[in-house]
Coordinates of C-alpha atoms in Angstrom, one line a residue:
Chain A
M1 CA 98.2 97.2 101.2
N2 CA 95.4 94.7 100.8
S3 CA 94.8 94.2 104.5
Q4 CA 94.9 97.9 105.1
E5 CA 92.3 98.4 102.5
S6 CA 90.0 95.8 104.0
E7 CA 90.4 97.4 107.4
T8 CA 89.7 100.9 106.2
D9 CA 87.1 99.8 103.7
P10 CA 84.1 102.1 104.5
S11 CA 81.5 99.6 103.2
K12 CA 82.8 96.8 105.5
F13 CA 82.9 99.2 108.4
A14 CA 79.4 100.4 107.7
F15 CA 78.3 96.7 107.5
A16 CA 79.9 95.9 110.8
V17 CA 78.2 98.9 112.5
T18 CA 74.9 98.0 110.9
R19 CA 75.3 94.4 112.2
I20 CA 75.7 95.7 115.8
A21 CA 72.7 97.9 115.5
T22 CA 70.7 95.0 114.0
A23 CA 71.8 92.7 116.8
Q24 CA 70.7 95.3 119.3
I25 CA 67.3 95.5 117.7
C26 CA 67.0 91.7 117.7
Q27 CA 67.9 91.6 121.3
S28 CA 65.3 94.3 122.2
V29 CA 62.7 92.3 120.4
G30 CA 63.4 89.3 122.5
F31 CA 66.0 87.1 120.8
T32 CA 68.8 85.8 123.0
S33 CA 71.1 84.8 120.2
A34 CA 71.2 84.6 116.5
Q35 CA 72.8 82.5 113.8
R36 CA 75.6 84.3 112.1
S37 CA 74.1 83.8 108.7
A38 CA 70.7 85.0 109.8
L39 CA 72.1 88.1 111.4
N40 CA 74.1 88.9 108.3
T41 CA 71.0 88.5 106.2
L42 CA 69.0 90.8 108.4
T43 CA 71.8 93.3 108.4
D44 CA 72.0 93.2 104.6
V45 CA 68.2 93.7 104.5
A46 CA 68.5 96.7 106.8
A47 CA 71.2 98.3 104.7
R48 CA 69.2 97.7 101.6
Y49 CA 66.1 99.2 103.2
L50 CA 68.1 102.3 104.1
R51 CA 69.5 102.7 100.7
A52 CA 66.2 102.0 99.0
L53 CA 64.5 104.6 101.2
A54 CA 67.2 107.1 100.4
E55 CA 67.2 106.4 96.7
S56 CA 63.4 106.7 96.5
A57 CA 63.4 110.0 98.4
A58 CA 66.2 111.4 96.3
A59 CA 64.5 110.4 93.1
S60 CA 61.3 112.0 94.4
A61 CA 63.2 115.2 95.2
A62 CA 64.8 115.2 91.8
S63 CA 61.6 114.7 90.0
S64 CA 60.2 117.8 91.7
G65 CA 63.3 119.8 90.6
R66 CA 65.0 119.9 93.9
T67 CA 68.4 118.5 95.0
Q68 CA 67.7 118.4 98.7
S69 CA 65.0 116.0 99.9
N70 CA 62.4 117.1 102.4
L71 CA 59.9 115.5 104.6
C72 CA 57.4 114.9 101.8
D73 CA 60.0 113.0 99.8
V74 CA 60.8 110.8 102.8
V75 CA 57.1 110.1 103.5
R76 CA 56.5 109.2 99.9
A77 CA 59.5 106.9 100.0
L78 CA 58.2 105.3 103.2
E79 CA 54.8 104.8 101.6
D80 CA 56.4 103.2 98.5
L81 CA 58.4 100.8 100.7
G82 CA 55.4 100.1 102.9
S83 CA 53.1 99.3 99.9
V84 CA 54.2 95.7 100.0
Q85 CA 52.7 95.3 103.4
G86 CA 49.9 97.8 102.8
F87 CA 48.9 100.6 105.2
R88 CA 45.8 102.4 106.2
G89 CA 44.9 105.0 103.7
A90 CA 46.9 103.4 100.9
W91 CA 43.7 103.4 98.8
D92 CA 43.8 107.2 98.8
V93 CA 45.6 107.7 95.6
R94 CA 44.3 111.2 95.0
R95 CA 45.5 112.4 98.3
T96 CA 42.4 114.0 99.7
R97 CA 44.4 114.3 102.9
T98 CA 47.8 115.8 103.0
L99 CA 50.9 113.7 102.6
L100 CA 52.1 114.8 106.0
A101 CA 49.1 113.1 107.7
S102 CA 50.2 109.8 106.2
P103 CA 49.4 106.8 108.3
T104 CA 53.0 105.6 107.9
L105 CA 54.1 108.7 109.7
V106 CA 51.5 108.2 112.4
N107 CA 52.7 104.6 112.8
L108 CA 56.2 105.8 113.2
A109 CA 55.2 108.3 115.8
K110 CA 53.5 105.5 117.7
F111 CA 56.6 103.3 117.4
V112 CA 58.8 106.0 118.8
E113 CA 56.4 106.4 121.7
C114 CA 56.1 102.8 122.5
V115 CA 59.6 101.4 122.0
D116 CA 62.2 102.0 124.5
E117 CA 65.1 104.1 123.4
I118 CA 68.2 101.8 122.9
P119 CA 71.1 103.9 121.9
F120 CA 73.9 102.4 119.9
A121 CA 76.4 100.5 121.9
K122 CA 79.4 102.7 121.1
P123 CA 79.8 106.2 119.8
V124 CA 80.6 105.9 116.1
P125 CA 83.4 108.1 114.9
R126 CA 82.2 110.4 112.3
C127 CA 84.3 110.1 109.2
C128 CA 86.4 113.1 108.9
P129 CA 86.4 114.5 105.4
P130 CA 89.4 113.5 103.3
P131 CA 92.2 116.2 103.3
E132 CA 91.7 118.5 100.4
K133 CA 93.8 117.6 97.5
R134 CA 95.9 120.5 96.4
V135 CA 95.2 120.9 92.8
T136 CA 97.5 123.2 91.1
T137 CA 95.2 125.0 88.7
S138 CA 96.4 126.6 85.6
R139 CA 96.1 130.0 87.3
A140 CA 98.5 128.9 89.9
A141 CA 101.0 128.1 87.2
G142 CA 100.9 131.7 86.2
V143 CA 99.0 131.3 82.9
S144 CA 96.2 133.8 82.9
H145 CA 94.4 133.1 79.7
I146 CA 93.5 129.5 80.5
P147 CA 90.3 129.0 82.5
N148 CA 90.8 128.3 86.2
W149 CA 88.9 125.0 86.2
L150 CA 91.2 123.3 83.8
P151 CA 93.8 121.0 85.3
A152 CA 97.3 122.3 85.5
F153 CA 99.8 121.4 82.9
P154 CA 102.2 118.7 83.9
R155 CA 105.4 119.8 85.3
R156 CA 108.2 120.5 82.9
E157 CA 110.5 117.7 84.1
I158 CA 107.9 115.1 83.4
I159 CA 107.5 116.3 79.8
N160 CA 111.2 116.3 79.3
V161 CA 111.6 112.8 80.6
K162 CA 108.7 111.6 78.4
E163 CA 110.3 113.2 75.3
T164 CA 113.6 111.5 75.9
E165 CA 111.8 108.2 76.5
G166 CA 110.1 108.5 73.2
E167 CA 113.4 109.1 71.5
V168 CA 114.9 106.0 73.1
E169 CA 111.9 104.1 72.0
R170 CA 112.2 105.3 68.5
S171 CA 115.8 104.5 68.2
G172 CA 116.1 101.4 70.4
F173 CA 113.0 99.5 69.6
G174 CA 113.6 96.6 67.4
I175 CA 113.5 93.0 66.9
E176 CA 116.6 91.2 67.4
L177 CA 116.8 87.9 65.6
C178 CA 119.8 85.9 66.4
G179 CA 120.3 82.9 64.2
K180 CA 122.4 80.1 65.5
V181 CA 123.9 77.3 63.8
D182 CA 124.3 74.1 65.7
G183 CA 125.7 71.1 63.9
G184 CA 124.8 72.7 60.7
C185 CA 121.3 73.4 61.7
L186 CA 119.9 76.8 62.4
V187 CA 118.1 76.0 65.5
G188 CA 117.5 78.9 67.7
E189 CA 116.1 82.3 67.1
K190 CA 115.8 84.7 69.8
M191 CA 113.4 87.6 69.6
K192 CA 113.9 90.5 71.9
V193 CA 111.4 93.2 71.9
G194 CA 111.6 96.2 74.1
L195 CA 113.6 99.1 75.2
L196 CA 117.3 98.7 74.8
E197 CA 119.9 100.9 76.2
K198 CA 120.7 103.9 74.2
R199 CA 123.4 103.4 71.6
D200 CA 124.6 105.0 68.5
R201 CA 123.9 102.5 65.9
V202 CA 121.5 99.7 65.9
R203 CA 122.1 96.8 63.5
F204 CA 119.7 94.1 62.6
K205 CA 121.0 91.0 61.2
M206 CA 119.1 88.1 60.1
G207 CA 119.8 85.4 57.8
F208 CA 120.7 81.9 57.1
G209 CA 124.2 80.9 57.9
V210 CA 125.2 84.2 59.5
G211 CA 125.5 82.8 63.0
R212 CA 128.4 81.7 65.0
G213 CA 128.5 78.4 63.3
R214 CA 129.5 80.0 60.1
V215 CA 132.4 81.7 61.7
K216 CA 133.6 78.4 62.8
G217 CA 133.1 77.1 59.3
E218 CA 130.4 74.6 60.0
V219 CA 127.9 75.0 57.4
G220 CA 125.5 72.1 57.8
E221 CA 123.3 70.1 55.6
G222 CA 119.7 69.2 56.2
I223 CA 118.4 72.7 56.8
V224 CA 115.5 74.0 55.1
G225 CA 115.8 77.7 55.3
V226 CA 112.6 79.2 54.2
D227 CA 113.6 82.7 53.6
L228 CA 110.4 84.6 53.4
R229 CA 111.8 88.1 53.6
N230 CA 108.5 89.6 53.7
G231 CA 109.6 92.2 56.2
V232 CA 108.2 95.6 56.2
C233 CA 110.9 97.9 55.1
R234 CA 109.8 101.4 55.9
G235 CA 112.4 103.6 54.4
G236 CA 114.9 100.8 54.9
K237 CA 114.6 101.2 58.6
R238 CA 112.9 98.1 59.8
V239 CA 112.9 94.5 58.9
S240 CA 110.5 92.4 60.8
C241 CA 110.1 88.8 59.9
Q242 CA 112.0 85.9 58.7
V243 CA 111.1 82.3 59.3
Y244 CA 113.3 79.3 59.2
G245 CA 111.9 75.9 58.9
N246 CA 113.8 73.2 60.7
V247 CA 113.8 69.6 59.8
D248 CA 115.5 68.2 62.8
G249 CA 113.4 68.5 65.9
K250 CA 116.0 67.0 68.2
D251 CA 118.5 69.6 67.3
T252 CA 116.0 72.3 68.0
E253 CA 115.6 71.2 71.6
D254 CA 119.3 70.9 72.1
G255 CA 119.7 74.3 70.7
K256 CA 117.1 75.7 73.0
K257 CA 118.9 74.5 76.0
R258 CA 122.0 76.2 75.0
K259 CA 120.4 79.3 73.8
K260 CA 120.5 81.2 77.0
S261 CA 124.1 80.7 77.8
D262 CA 125.1 81.5 74.3
V263 CA 123.5 84.9 74.0
P264 CA 126.4 87.1 74.9
R265 CA 128.9 85.2 72.8
K266 CA 126.4 85.2 70.0
R267 CA 126.2 88.9 70.1
R268 CA 129.9 89.3 69.9
G269 CA 129.9 86.9 67.0
M270 CA 127.3 89.0 65.3
K271 CA 129.3 92.1 65.7
K272 CA 132.2 90.5 64.0
N273 CA 130.0 89.6 61.2
V274 CA 128.6 93.0 60.9
V275 CA 132.0 94.5 60.6
A276 CA 132.8 92.1 57.8
P277 CA 131.7 93.3 54.4
P278 CA 128.3 92.1 53.4
G279 CA 129.5 90.5 50.4
N280 CA 131.0 87.7 52.4
Q281 CA 127.6 86.5 53.5
D282 CA 126.1 84.2 51.1
N283 CA 122.6 83.8 52.4
G284 CA 122.0 86.6 54.8
F285 CA 121.5 90.2 54.7
L286 CA 122.5 93.1 56.9
I287 CA 120.9 96.3 57.6
D288 CA 122.5 99.2 59.1
H289 CA 120.2 101.3 61.2
P290 CA 121.8 104.5 62.2
T291 CA 120.0 106.6 64.8
R292 CA 118.6 109.7 63.5
Chain B
M1 CA 31.6 124.0 104.0
N2 CA 31.1 122.3 107.3
N3 CA 33.0 119.3 106.0
N4 CA 35.9 121.6 104.9
Q5 CA 36.1 123.1 108.3
Q6 CA 36.3 119.8 109.9
S7 CA 39.0 118.7 107.6
S8 CA 41.0 121.8 108.2
E9 CA 40.7 121.3 111.9
G10 CA 41.8 117.8 111.4
R11 CA 44.7 119.1 109.4
H12 CA 45.7 121.4 112.2
D13 CA 45.7 118.5 114.6
D14 CA 47.7 116.5 112.2
D15 CA 50.2 119.3 111.8
A16 CA 50.5 119.8 115.5
A17 CA 51.0 116.1 116.0
L18 CA 53.6 116.0 113.2
S19 CA 55.6 118.9 114.5
E20 CA 55.5 117.4 117.9
F21 CA 56.7 114.1 116.6
L22 CA 59.5 115.7 114.6
A23 CA 60.5 117.8 117.7
S24 CA 60.6 114.6 119.8
L25 CA 63.0 113.1 117.2
M26 CA 65.6 115.7 118.3
D27 CA 65.8 114.1 121.7
Y28 CA 65.3 110.5 120.6
T29 CA 68.3 108.4 119.9
P30 CA 67.6 105.6 117.4
T31 CA 69.5 102.4 117.7
I32 CA 70.9 103.0 114.2
P33 CA 73.5 105.7 114.7
D34 CA 73.1 109.0 112.8
E35 CA 76.5 108.6 111.3
L36 CA 75.7 105.3 109.7
V37 CA 72.4 106.6 108.3
E38 CA 74.2 109.6 106.9
H39 CA 76.7 107.4 105.3
Y40 CA 74.1 105.3 103.5
L41 CA 72.0 108.4 102.6
A42 CA 75.0 110.1 101.1
K43 CA 75.9 107.0 99.2
S44 CA 72.4 106.9 97.6
G45 CA 72.4 110.6 96.7
F46 CA 70.1 111.8 99.5
Q47 CA 70.9 115.3 100.5
C48 CA 69.4 116.9 103.6
P49 CA 71.0 119.0 106.3
D50 CA 68.0 118.4 108.7
V51 CA 68.9 116.1 111.5
R52 CA 65.3 115.3 112.1
L53 CA 64.9 113.8 108.7
I54 CA 67.9 111.6 109.2
R55 CA 66.5 110.5 112.5
L56 CA 63.2 109.8 110.8
V57 CA 64.9 107.5 108.3
A58 CA 66.8 105.8 111.1
V59 CA 63.6 105.3 113.1
A60 CA 61.8 104.0 110.0
T61 CA 64.6 101.5 109.4
Q62 CA 64.6 100.5 113.0
K63 CA 60.9 99.9 112.9
F64 CA 61.2 97.8 109.8
I65 CA 63.9 95.6 111.3
A66 CA 62.1 95.4 114.6
E67 CA 59.0 94.2 112.8
V68 CA 60.9 91.6 110.8
A69 CA 62.6 90.4 114.0
N70 CA 59.4 90.3 115.8
D71 CA 57.8 88.2 113.1
S72 CA 60.6 85.8 113.1
L73 CA 60.4 85.6 116.9
Q74 CA 56.7 84.7 116.5
H75 CA 57.7 82.0 114.0
C76 CA 60.3 80.7 116.3
K77 CA 57.9 80.5 119.2
A78 CA 55.3 78.8 117.1
R79 CA 57.9 76.3 115.9
Q80 CA 58.9 75.6 119.5
A81 CA 55.3 75.3 120.6
S82 CA 54.7 72.6 118.0
I83 CA 57.4 70.4 119.3
I84 CA 56.1 67.3 120.9
K85 CA 55.6 67.2 124.7
D86 CA 58.5 65.1 125.8
K87 CA 61.0 67.2 123.9
R88 CA 59.4 70.3 125.3
D89 CA 60.1 69.3 128.8
K90 CA 63.8 69.3 128.1
Q91 CA 63.4 72.6 126.4
Q92 CA 61.9 74.3 129.4
K93 CA 65.3 74.4 130.9
D94 CA 66.7 76.8 128.3
K95 CA 64.3 79.4 127.1
R96 CA 66.8 80.6 124.5
T97 CA 65.3 82.0 121.4
I98 CA 67.6 81.9 118.5
L99 CA 67.3 83.9 115.3
T100 CA 67.5 81.2 112.7
M101 CA 67.6 81.5 108.9
E102 CA 64.5 79.4 108.8
D103 CA 62.3 81.8 110.8
L104 CA 63.9 84.8 109.3
S105 CA 63.3 83.8 105.7
K106 CA 59.7 83.0 106.6
A107 CA 59.3 86.4 108.2
L108 CA 61.1 88.2 105.3
R109 CA 58.9 86.6 102.7
E110 CA 56.0 88.6 104.0
Y111 CA 57.9 91.8 103.5
G112 CA 58.7 91.0 99.9
V113 CA 62.2 89.7 100.4
N114 CA 62.8 86.2 99.1
V115 CA 65.6 84.7 101.0
K116 CA 67.1 81.6 99.5
H117 CA 69.5 79.9 101.8
Q118 CA 71.3 76.7 101.4
E119 CA 69.5 73.9 103.1
Y120 CA 72.5 72.2 104.5
F121 CA 74.9 75.1 105.0
A122 CA 76.4 74.7 108.4
D123 CA 77.9 77.9 109.8
S124 CA 78.7 76.0 113.0
P125 CA 79.0 72.3 113.7
T126 CA 75.8 72.3 115.7
T127 CA 73.7 74.0 113.0
G128 CA 72.0 70.9 111.7
L129 CA 71.0 69.8 115.2
D130 CA 67.8 70.4 116.9
P131 CA 68.0 73.6 119.0
A132 CA 66.8 71.7 122.0
S133 CA 69.4 69.0 121.8
R134 CA 72.3 71.3 121.3
D135 CA 73.5 71.5 124.8
E136 CA 73.5 67.8 125.3

């Protein structure tokens, strides 16, 4: 994709063509060869000159209330760009002579007469206009009261898909916090944020001592479980945050290593716990989150 | 009155010369192709269906570039002429003129373009060498 873009990049192509033209001009002047950097610089100057000329002429046309530029605009632009060098008659600000009799134009005519005609080395393919994009307007969709220039409505399938996605998002989005007890220490907590597969009930379970370790009956010492419970409970639907401080750093690392492999089992364990009545859990809490 | 008549006559001459010049542009093929000029013009918001104006812009650009190139050629020749005699003898063999950054930046400075190039930027292994001693 990238290489294709660089190949078909119009500005690079234009630069390459300009470079050939510039090289031809240099050759006609009498140079036999050129440094690459010098030629590139001269090419850049040529392109900038062209664009400056065009911009100046376009601005001049716009200031006289026209969209199309004419000869006078071009001559004005030429004089503007030639004012660095100076030209005969530049003093004549009040234009006692007509603009069309400008010395710059006369110089150009002389140049055309004197200099041999050197056509470009190769015929340049004219860029074909891009294929017209078929825009389905609102009229095409069969709705007559909406103006024609407005874009069409999105297709019905797209809307449907988006709606269902939104539902999934609403029901499935959540933070899964899995506590894990390792040697008595609650070490890992896994946060999973994102779209989950669609299911009927989503349960969030957080807490100290609710993990797999508790099922095994290992309740350890040396844990500082800071139960902040400052979660935002909007209508009892979402609980967001719970932080557990851990004293033992070594245990944490160990737990992190095991964490990945333990995820499926842990979930199973959690389900077991969820099924159990909440009264059994001493330091945790359980929230049922039924889908609407 | 008399003066006015003269100026109007002169105007007629100018107009005739101008229309002749513009008509000659129809047959003239500038080195910068029309398509390229149209591309740049369209990019800058210049709208004109007249081919002669596009040719005029092309000719103007060509003239500008030719002038810059000519100036740098003069700089190049002046530099070569100032080389001491014994070196020049060797140089007589190859009368190559190379467009270098040095001459170009000197020429462009007169046109209001300040080119700043790296002093020791070597775009080829022989860049730093004297042009005369390159072939040795």
